[in-house]
PDB file of C-alpha atoms and ligand atoms in Angstrom:
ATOM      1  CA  UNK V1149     -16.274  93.888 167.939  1.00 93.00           C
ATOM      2  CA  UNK V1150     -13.832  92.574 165.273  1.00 96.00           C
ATOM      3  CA  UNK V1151     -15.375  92.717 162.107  1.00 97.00           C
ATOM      4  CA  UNK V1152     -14.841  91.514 158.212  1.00 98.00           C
ATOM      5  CA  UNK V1153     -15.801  93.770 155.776  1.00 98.00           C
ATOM      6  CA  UNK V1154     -15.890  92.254 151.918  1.00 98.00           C
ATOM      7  CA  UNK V1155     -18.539  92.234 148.756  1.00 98.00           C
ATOM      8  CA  UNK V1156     -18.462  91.426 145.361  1.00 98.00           C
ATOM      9  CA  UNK V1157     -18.608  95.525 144.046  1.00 98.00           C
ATOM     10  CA  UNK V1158     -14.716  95.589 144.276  1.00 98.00           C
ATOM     11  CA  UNK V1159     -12.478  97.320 146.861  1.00 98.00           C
ATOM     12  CA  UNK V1160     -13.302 100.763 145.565  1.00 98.00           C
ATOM     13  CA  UNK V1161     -17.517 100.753 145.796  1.00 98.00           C
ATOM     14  CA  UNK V1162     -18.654 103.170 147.664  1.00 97.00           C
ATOM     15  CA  UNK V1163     -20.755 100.817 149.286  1.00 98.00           C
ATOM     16  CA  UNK V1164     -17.938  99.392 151.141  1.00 98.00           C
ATOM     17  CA  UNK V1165     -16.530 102.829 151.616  1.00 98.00           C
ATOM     18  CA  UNK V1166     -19.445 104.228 153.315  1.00 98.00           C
ATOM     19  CA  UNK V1167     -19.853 101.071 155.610  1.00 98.00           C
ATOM     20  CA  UNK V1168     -16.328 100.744 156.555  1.00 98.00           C
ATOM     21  CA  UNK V1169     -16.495 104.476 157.504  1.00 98.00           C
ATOM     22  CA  UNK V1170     -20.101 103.909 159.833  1.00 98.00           C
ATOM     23  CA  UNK V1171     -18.757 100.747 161.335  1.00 97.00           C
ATOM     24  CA  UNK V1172     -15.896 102.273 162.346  1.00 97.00           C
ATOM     25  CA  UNK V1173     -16.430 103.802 165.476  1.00 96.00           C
ATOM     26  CA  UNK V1174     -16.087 101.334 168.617  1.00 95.00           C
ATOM     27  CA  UNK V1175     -15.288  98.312 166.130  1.00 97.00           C
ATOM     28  CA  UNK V1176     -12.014  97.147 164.770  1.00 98.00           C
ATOM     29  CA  UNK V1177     -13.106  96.595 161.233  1.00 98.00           C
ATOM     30  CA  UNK V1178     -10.520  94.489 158.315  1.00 98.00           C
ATOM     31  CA  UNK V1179     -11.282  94.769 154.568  1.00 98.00           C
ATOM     32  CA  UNK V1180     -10.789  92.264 152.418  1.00 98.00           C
ATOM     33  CA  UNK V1181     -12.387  92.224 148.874  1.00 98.00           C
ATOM     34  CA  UNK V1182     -11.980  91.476 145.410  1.00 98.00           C
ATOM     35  CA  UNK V1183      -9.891  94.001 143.611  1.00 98.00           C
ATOM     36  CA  UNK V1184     -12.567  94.622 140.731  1.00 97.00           C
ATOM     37  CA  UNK V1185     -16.202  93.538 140.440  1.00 95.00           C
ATOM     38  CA  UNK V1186     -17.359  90.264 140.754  1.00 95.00           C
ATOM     39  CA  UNK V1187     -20.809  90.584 140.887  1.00 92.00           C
ATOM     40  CA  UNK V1188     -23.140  87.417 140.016  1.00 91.00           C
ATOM     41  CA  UNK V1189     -20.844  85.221 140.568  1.00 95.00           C
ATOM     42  CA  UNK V1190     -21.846  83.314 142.997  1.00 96.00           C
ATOM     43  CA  UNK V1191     -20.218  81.131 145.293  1.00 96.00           C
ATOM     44  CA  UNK V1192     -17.303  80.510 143.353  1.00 96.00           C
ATOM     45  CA  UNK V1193     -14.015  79.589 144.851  1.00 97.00           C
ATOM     46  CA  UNK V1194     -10.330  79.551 142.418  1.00 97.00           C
ATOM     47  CA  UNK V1195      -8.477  76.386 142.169  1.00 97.00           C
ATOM     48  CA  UNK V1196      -6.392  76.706 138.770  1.00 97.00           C
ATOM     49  CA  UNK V1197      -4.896  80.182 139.662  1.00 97.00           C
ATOM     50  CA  UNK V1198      -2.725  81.761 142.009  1.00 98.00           C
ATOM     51  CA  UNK V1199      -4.309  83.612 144.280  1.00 98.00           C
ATOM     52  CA  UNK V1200      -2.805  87.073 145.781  1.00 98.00           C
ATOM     53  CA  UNK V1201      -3.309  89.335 148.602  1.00 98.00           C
ATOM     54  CA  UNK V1202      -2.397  93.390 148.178  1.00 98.00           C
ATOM     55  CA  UNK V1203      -2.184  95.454 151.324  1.00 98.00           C
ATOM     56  CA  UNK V1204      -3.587  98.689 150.717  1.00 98.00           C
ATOM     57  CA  UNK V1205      -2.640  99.422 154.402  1.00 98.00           C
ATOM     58  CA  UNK V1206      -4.879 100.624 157.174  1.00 97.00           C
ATOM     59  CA  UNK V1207      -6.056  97.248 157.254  1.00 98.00           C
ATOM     60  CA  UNK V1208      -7.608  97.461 153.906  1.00 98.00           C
ATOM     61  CA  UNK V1209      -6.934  94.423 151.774  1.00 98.00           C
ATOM     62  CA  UNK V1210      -7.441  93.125 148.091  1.00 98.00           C
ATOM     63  CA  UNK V1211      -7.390  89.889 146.221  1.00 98.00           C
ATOM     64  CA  UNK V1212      -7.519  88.910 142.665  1.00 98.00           C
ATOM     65  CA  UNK V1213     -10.021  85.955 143.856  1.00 98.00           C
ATOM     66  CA  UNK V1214     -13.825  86.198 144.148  1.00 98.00           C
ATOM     67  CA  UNK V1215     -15.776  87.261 147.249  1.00 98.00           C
ATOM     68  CA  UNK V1216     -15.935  83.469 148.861  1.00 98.00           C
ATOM     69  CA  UNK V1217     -12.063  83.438 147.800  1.00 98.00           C
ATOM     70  CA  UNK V1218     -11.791  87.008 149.627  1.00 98.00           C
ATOM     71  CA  UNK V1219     -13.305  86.145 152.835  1.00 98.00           C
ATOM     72  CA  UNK V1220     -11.658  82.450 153.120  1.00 98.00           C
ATOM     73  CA  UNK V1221      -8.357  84.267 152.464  1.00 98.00           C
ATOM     74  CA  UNK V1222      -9.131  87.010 155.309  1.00 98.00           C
ATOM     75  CA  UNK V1223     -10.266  83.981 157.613  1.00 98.00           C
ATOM     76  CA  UNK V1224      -6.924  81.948 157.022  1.00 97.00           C
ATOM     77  CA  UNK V1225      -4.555  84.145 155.970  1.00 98.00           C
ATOM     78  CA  UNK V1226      -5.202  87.778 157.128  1.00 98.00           C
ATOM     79  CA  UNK V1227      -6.576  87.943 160.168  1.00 97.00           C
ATOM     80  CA  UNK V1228      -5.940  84.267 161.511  1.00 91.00           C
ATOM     81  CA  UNK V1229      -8.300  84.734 164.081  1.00 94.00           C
ATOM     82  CA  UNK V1230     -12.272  84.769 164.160  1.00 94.00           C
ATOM     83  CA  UNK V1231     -14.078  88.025 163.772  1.00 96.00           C
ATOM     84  CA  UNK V1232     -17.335  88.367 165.690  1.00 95.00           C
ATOM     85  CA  UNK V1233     -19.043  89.428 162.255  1.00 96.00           C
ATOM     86  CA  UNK V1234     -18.502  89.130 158.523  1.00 97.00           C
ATOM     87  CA  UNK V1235     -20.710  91.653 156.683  1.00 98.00           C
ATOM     88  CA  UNK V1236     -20.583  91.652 152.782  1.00 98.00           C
ATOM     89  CA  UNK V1237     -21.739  94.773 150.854  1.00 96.00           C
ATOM     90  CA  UNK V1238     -23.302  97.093 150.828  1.00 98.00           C
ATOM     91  CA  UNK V1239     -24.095  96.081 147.274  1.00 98.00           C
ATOM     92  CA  UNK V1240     -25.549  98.154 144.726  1.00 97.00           C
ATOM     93  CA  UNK V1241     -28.576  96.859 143.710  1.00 97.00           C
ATOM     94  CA  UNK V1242     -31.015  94.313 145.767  1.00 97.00           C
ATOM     95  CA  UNK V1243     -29.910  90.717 146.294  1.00 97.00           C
ATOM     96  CA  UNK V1244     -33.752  89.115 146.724  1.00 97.00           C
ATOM     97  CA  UNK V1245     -35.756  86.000 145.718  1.00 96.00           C
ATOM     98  CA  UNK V1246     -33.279  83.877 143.411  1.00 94.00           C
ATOM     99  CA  UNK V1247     -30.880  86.548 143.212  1.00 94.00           C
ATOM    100  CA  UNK V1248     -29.795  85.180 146.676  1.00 97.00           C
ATOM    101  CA  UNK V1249     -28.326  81.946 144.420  1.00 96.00           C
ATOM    102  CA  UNK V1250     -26.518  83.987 141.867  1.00 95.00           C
ATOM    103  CA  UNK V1251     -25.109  86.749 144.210  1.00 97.00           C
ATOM    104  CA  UNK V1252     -21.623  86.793 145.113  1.00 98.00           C
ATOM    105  CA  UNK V1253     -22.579  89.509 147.772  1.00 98.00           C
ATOM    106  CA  UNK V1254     -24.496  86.492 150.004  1.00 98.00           C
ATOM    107  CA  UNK V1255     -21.564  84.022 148.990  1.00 98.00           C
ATOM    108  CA  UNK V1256     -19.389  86.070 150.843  1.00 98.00           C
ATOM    109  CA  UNK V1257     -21.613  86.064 154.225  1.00 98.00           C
ATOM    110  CA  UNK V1258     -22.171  81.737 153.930  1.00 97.00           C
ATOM    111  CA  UNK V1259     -18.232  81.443 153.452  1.00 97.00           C
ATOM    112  CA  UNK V1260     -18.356  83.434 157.244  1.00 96.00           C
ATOM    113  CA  UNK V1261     -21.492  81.288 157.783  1.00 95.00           C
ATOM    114  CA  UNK V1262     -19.671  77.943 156.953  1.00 94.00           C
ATOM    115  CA  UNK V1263     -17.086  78.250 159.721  1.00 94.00           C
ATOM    116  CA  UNK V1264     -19.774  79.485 162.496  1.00 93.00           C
ATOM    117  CA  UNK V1265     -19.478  83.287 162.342  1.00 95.00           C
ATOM    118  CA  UNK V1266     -22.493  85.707 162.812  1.00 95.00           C
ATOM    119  CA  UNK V1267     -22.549  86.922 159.073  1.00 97.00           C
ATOM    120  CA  UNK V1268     -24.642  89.038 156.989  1.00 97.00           C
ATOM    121  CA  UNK V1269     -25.253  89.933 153.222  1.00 98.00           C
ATOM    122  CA  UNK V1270     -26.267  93.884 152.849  1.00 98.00           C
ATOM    123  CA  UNK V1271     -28.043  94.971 149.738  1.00 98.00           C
ATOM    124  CA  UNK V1272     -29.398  98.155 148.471  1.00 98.00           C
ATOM    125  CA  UNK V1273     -32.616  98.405 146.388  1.00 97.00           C
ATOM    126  CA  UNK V1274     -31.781 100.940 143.711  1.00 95.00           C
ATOM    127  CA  UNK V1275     -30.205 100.686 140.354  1.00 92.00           C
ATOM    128  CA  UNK V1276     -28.824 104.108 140.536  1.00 94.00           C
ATOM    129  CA  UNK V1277     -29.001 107.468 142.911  1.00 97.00           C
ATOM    130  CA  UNK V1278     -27.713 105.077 145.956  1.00 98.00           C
ATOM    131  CA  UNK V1279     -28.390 106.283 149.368  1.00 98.00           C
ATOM    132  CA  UNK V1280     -25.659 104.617 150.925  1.00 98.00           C
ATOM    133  CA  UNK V1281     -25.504 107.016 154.363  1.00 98.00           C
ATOM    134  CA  UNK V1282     -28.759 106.503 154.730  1.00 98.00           C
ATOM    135  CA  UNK V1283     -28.534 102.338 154.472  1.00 98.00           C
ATOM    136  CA  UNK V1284     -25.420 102.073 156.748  1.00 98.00           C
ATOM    137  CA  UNK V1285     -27.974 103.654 159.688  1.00 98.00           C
ATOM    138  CA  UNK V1286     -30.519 100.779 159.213  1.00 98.00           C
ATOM    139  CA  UNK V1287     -27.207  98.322 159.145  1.00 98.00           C
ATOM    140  CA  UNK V1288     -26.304 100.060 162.284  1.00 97.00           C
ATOM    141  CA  UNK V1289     -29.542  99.219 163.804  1.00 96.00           C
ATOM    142  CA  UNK V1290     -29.674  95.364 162.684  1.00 96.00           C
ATOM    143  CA  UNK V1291     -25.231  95.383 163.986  1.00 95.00           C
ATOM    144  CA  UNK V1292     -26.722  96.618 167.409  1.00 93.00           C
ATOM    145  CA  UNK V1293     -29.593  93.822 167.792  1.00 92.00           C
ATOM    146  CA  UNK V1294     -27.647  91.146 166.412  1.00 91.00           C
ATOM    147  CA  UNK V1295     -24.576  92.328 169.262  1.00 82.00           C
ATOM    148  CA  UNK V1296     -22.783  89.730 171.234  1.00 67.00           C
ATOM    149  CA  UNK V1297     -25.358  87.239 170.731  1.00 76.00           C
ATOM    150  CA  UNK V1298     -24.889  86.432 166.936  1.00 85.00           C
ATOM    151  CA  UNK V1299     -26.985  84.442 165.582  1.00 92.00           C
ATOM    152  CA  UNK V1300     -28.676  81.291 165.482  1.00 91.00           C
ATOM    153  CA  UNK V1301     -25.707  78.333 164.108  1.00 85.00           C
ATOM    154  CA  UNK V1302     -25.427  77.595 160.303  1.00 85.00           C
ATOM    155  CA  UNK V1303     -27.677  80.601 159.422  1.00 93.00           C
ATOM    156  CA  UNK V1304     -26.835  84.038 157.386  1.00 96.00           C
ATOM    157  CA  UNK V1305     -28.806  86.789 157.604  1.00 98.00           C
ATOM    158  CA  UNK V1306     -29.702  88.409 154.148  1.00 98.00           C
ATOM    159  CA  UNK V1307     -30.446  92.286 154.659  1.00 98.00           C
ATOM    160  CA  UNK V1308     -32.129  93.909 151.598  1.00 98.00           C
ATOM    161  CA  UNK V1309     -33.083  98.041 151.954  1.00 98.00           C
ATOM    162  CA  UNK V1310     -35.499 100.112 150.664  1.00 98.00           C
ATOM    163  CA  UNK V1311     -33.317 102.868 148.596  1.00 98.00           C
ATOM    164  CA  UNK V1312     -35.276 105.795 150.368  1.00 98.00           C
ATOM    165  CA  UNK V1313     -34.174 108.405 153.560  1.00 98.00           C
ATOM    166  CA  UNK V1314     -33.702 106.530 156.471  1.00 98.00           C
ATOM    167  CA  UNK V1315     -36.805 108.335 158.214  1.00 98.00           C
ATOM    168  CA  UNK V1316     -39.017 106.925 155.467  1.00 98.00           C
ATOM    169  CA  UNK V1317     -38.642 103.648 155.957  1.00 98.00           C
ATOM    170  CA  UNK V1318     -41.506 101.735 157.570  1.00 98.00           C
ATOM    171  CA  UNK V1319     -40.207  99.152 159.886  1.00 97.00           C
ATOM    172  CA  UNK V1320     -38.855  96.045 159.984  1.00 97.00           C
ATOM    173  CA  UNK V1321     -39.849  92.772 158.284  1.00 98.00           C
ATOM    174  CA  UNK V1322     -38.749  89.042 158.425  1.00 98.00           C
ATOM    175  CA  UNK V1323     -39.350  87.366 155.388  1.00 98.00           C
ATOM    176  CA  UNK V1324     -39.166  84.812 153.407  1.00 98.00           C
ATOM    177  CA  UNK V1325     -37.693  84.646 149.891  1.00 98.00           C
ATOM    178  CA  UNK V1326     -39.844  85.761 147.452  1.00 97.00           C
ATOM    179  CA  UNK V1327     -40.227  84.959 143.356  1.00 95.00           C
ATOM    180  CA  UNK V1328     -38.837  87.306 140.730  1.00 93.00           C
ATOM    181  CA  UNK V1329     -40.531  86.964 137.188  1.00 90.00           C
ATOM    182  CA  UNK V1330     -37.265  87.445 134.509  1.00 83.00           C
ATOM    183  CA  UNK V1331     -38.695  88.446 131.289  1.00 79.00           C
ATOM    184  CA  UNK V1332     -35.697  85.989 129.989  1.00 78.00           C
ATOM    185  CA  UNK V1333     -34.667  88.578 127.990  1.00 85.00           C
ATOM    186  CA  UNK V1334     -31.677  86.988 125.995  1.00 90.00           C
ATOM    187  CA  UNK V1335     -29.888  89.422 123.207  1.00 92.00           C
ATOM    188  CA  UNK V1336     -28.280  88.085 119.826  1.00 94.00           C
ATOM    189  CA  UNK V1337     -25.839  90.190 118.049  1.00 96.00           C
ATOM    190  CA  UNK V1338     -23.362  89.634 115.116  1.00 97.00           C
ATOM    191  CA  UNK V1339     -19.239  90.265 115.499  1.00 96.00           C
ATOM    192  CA  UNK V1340     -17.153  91.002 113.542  1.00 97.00           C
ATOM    193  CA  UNK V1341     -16.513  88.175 111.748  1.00 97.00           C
ATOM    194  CA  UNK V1342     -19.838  87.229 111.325  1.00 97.00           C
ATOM    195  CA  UNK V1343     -20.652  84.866 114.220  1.00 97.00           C
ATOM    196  CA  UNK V1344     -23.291  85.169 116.184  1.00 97.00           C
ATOM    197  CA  UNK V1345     -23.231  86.211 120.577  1.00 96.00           C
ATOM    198  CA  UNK V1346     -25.399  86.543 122.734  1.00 95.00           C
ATOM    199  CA  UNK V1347     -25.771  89.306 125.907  1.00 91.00           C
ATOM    200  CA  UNK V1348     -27.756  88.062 129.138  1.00 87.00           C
ATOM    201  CA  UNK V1349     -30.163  91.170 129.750  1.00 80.00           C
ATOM    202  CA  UNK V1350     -31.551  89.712 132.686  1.00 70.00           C
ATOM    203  CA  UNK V1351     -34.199  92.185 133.716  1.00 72.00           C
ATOM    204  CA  UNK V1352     -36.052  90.475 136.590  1.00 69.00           C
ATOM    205  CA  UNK V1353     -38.192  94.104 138.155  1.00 77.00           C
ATOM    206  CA  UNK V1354     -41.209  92.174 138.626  1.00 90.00           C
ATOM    207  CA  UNK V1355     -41.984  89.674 140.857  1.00 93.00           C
ATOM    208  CA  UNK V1356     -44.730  87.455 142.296  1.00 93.00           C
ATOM    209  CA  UNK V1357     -47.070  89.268 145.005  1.00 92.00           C
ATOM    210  CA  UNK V1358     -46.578  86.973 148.261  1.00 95.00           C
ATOM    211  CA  UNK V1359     -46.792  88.264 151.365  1.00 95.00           C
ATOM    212  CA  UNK V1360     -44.076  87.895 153.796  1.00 97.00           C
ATOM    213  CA  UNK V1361     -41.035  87.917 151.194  1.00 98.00           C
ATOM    214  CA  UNK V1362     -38.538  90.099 150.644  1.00 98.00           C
ATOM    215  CA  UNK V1363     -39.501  91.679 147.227  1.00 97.00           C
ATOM    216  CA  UNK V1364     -43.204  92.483 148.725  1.00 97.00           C
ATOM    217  CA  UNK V1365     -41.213  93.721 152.422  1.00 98.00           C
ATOM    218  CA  UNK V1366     -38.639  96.074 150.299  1.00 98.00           C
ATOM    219  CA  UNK V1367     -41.033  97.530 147.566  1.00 97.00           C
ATOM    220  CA  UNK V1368     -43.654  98.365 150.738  1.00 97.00           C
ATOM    221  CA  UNK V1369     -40.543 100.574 151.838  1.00 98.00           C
ATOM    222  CA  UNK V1370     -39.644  98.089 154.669  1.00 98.00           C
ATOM    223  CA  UNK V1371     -36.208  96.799 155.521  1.00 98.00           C
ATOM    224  CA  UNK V1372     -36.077  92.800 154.885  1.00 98.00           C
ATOM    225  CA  UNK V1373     -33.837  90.549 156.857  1.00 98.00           C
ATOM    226  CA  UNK V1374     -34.281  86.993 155.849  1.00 98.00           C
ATOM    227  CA  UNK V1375     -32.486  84.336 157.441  1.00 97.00           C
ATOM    228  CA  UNK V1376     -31.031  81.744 154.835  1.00 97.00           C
ATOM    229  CA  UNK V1377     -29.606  78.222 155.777  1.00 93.00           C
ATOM    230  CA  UNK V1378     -26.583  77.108 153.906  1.00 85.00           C
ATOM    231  CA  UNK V1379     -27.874  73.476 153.744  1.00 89.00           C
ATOM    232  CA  UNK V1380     -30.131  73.245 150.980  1.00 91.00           C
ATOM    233  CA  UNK V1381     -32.190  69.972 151.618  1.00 93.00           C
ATOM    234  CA  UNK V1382     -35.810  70.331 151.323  1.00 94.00           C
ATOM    235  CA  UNK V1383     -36.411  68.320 154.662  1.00 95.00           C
ATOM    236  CA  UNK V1384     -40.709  69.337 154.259  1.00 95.00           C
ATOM    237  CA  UNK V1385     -39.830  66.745 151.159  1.00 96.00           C
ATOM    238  CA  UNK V1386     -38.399  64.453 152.209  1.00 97.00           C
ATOM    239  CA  UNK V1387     -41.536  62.313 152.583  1.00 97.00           C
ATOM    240  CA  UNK V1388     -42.225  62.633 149.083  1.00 97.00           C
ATOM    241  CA  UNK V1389     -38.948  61.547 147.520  1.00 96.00           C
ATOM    242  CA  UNK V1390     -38.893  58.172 150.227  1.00 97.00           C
ATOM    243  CA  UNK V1391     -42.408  57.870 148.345  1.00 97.00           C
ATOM    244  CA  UNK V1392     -40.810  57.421 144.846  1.00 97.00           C
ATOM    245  CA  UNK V1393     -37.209  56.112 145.450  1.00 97.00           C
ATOM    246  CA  UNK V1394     -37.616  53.508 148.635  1.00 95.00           C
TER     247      UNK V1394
HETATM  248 MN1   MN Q1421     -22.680  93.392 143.305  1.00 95.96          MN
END
């Protein structure tokens, strides 16, 4: 299979490294990525900058743009051609629940998603002590199923893992997004001169107990594959809103 590699990590994480290496074999696999990290920022695209491409060689490539930037660039400008898959990560640390609408990691799989390719978002659950070997066999497993066939149109597939030995992980789930509880932890400090700033802590561990979601799959010590849709309407709603506005 041709395949796109990118993330939001940057070039050098080793969770690109270590996929890039397990994909290899039997797969012609491009790299294109964001030269330094970019996590969090969602699906941003750059319009007021120029925009460059650095070939590292071995078809390893960087940009100065953010992950949707890096993939649209690979799509149009360095491979010209469609790859069979786009995979983005493997990210360090978990991309579940809302973190799915701040996380450059899945922005990088719905830019492959937009244009009709099979594309998936690859997170590990740890914060530190990343088993990465052990997380490229389980995206070996989900690369095998998924095969010629792809997957279903205008869908992503969002692939969160347990950050435990391969062997120990349970099974597979597919869930549904679940609900993280940030403690909203916002930090003041003084500068310098005496104004005030302010540091995002963002600690959002816990999370709301639901069955069937990601956070409850991956803390169990299952793998999570949830299948997003890029369009957003609430169609179950719809009903509601004609209620109020027509
Ligand atoms: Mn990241």
């Amino acid at each position: 299979m041709l395949i796109l590699l990118s993330n939001d990590d940057g070039i050098d994480s080793e969770g690109l490294l270590a996929l890039r290496e397990a994909i290899a074999p039997g797969n012609e696999v491009w790299v294109v990525a964001p030269e330094a990290e970019r996590t969090c920022i969602g699906h941003a695209i750059t319009l007021h900058k120029p925009l460059r491409i650095k070939d590292l060689g071995n078809r390893i490539f960087s940009t100065n743009g953010t992950p949707a930037d890096s993939v649209l660039l690979a799509l149009r400008v360095v491979l010209r051609r469609k790859p069979d898959l786009v995979i983005s990560g493997i990210n360090k640390g978990p991309n579940m629940g809302q973190d799915v609408s701040y996380s450059g990691t899945v922005a990088a799989a719905k830019e492959g998603a937009f244009v009709g390719i099979a594309s998936l978002a690859v997170s590990l659950n740890g914060r530190t002590d990343f088993l990465f070997r052990d997380a490229c066999r389980s995206v070996l497993d989900i690369v095998s199923k998924i095969g010629a066939a792809g997957l279903p149109t205008h869908t992503l597939l969002n692939v969160n893992i347990p950050n435990i030995p391969y062997e120990a992980i349970k099974g597979l789930m597919v869930t549904g997004l679940g609900k993280r509880i940030y403690n909203g932890n916002i930090i003041a400090r003084t500068d310098p001169r005496g104004g005030t700033y302010y540091w995002i802590a963002g600690d959002g561990e816990s999370f709301e107990s639901i069955e069937g979601t990601d956070l409850q799959a991956v803390d169990q010590g299952y793998l999570s594959v949830t299948p997003l849709h890029w369009d957003l309407t609430a169609y179950t709603s719809m009903g509601e809103y004609k209620k109020i506005f027509l």
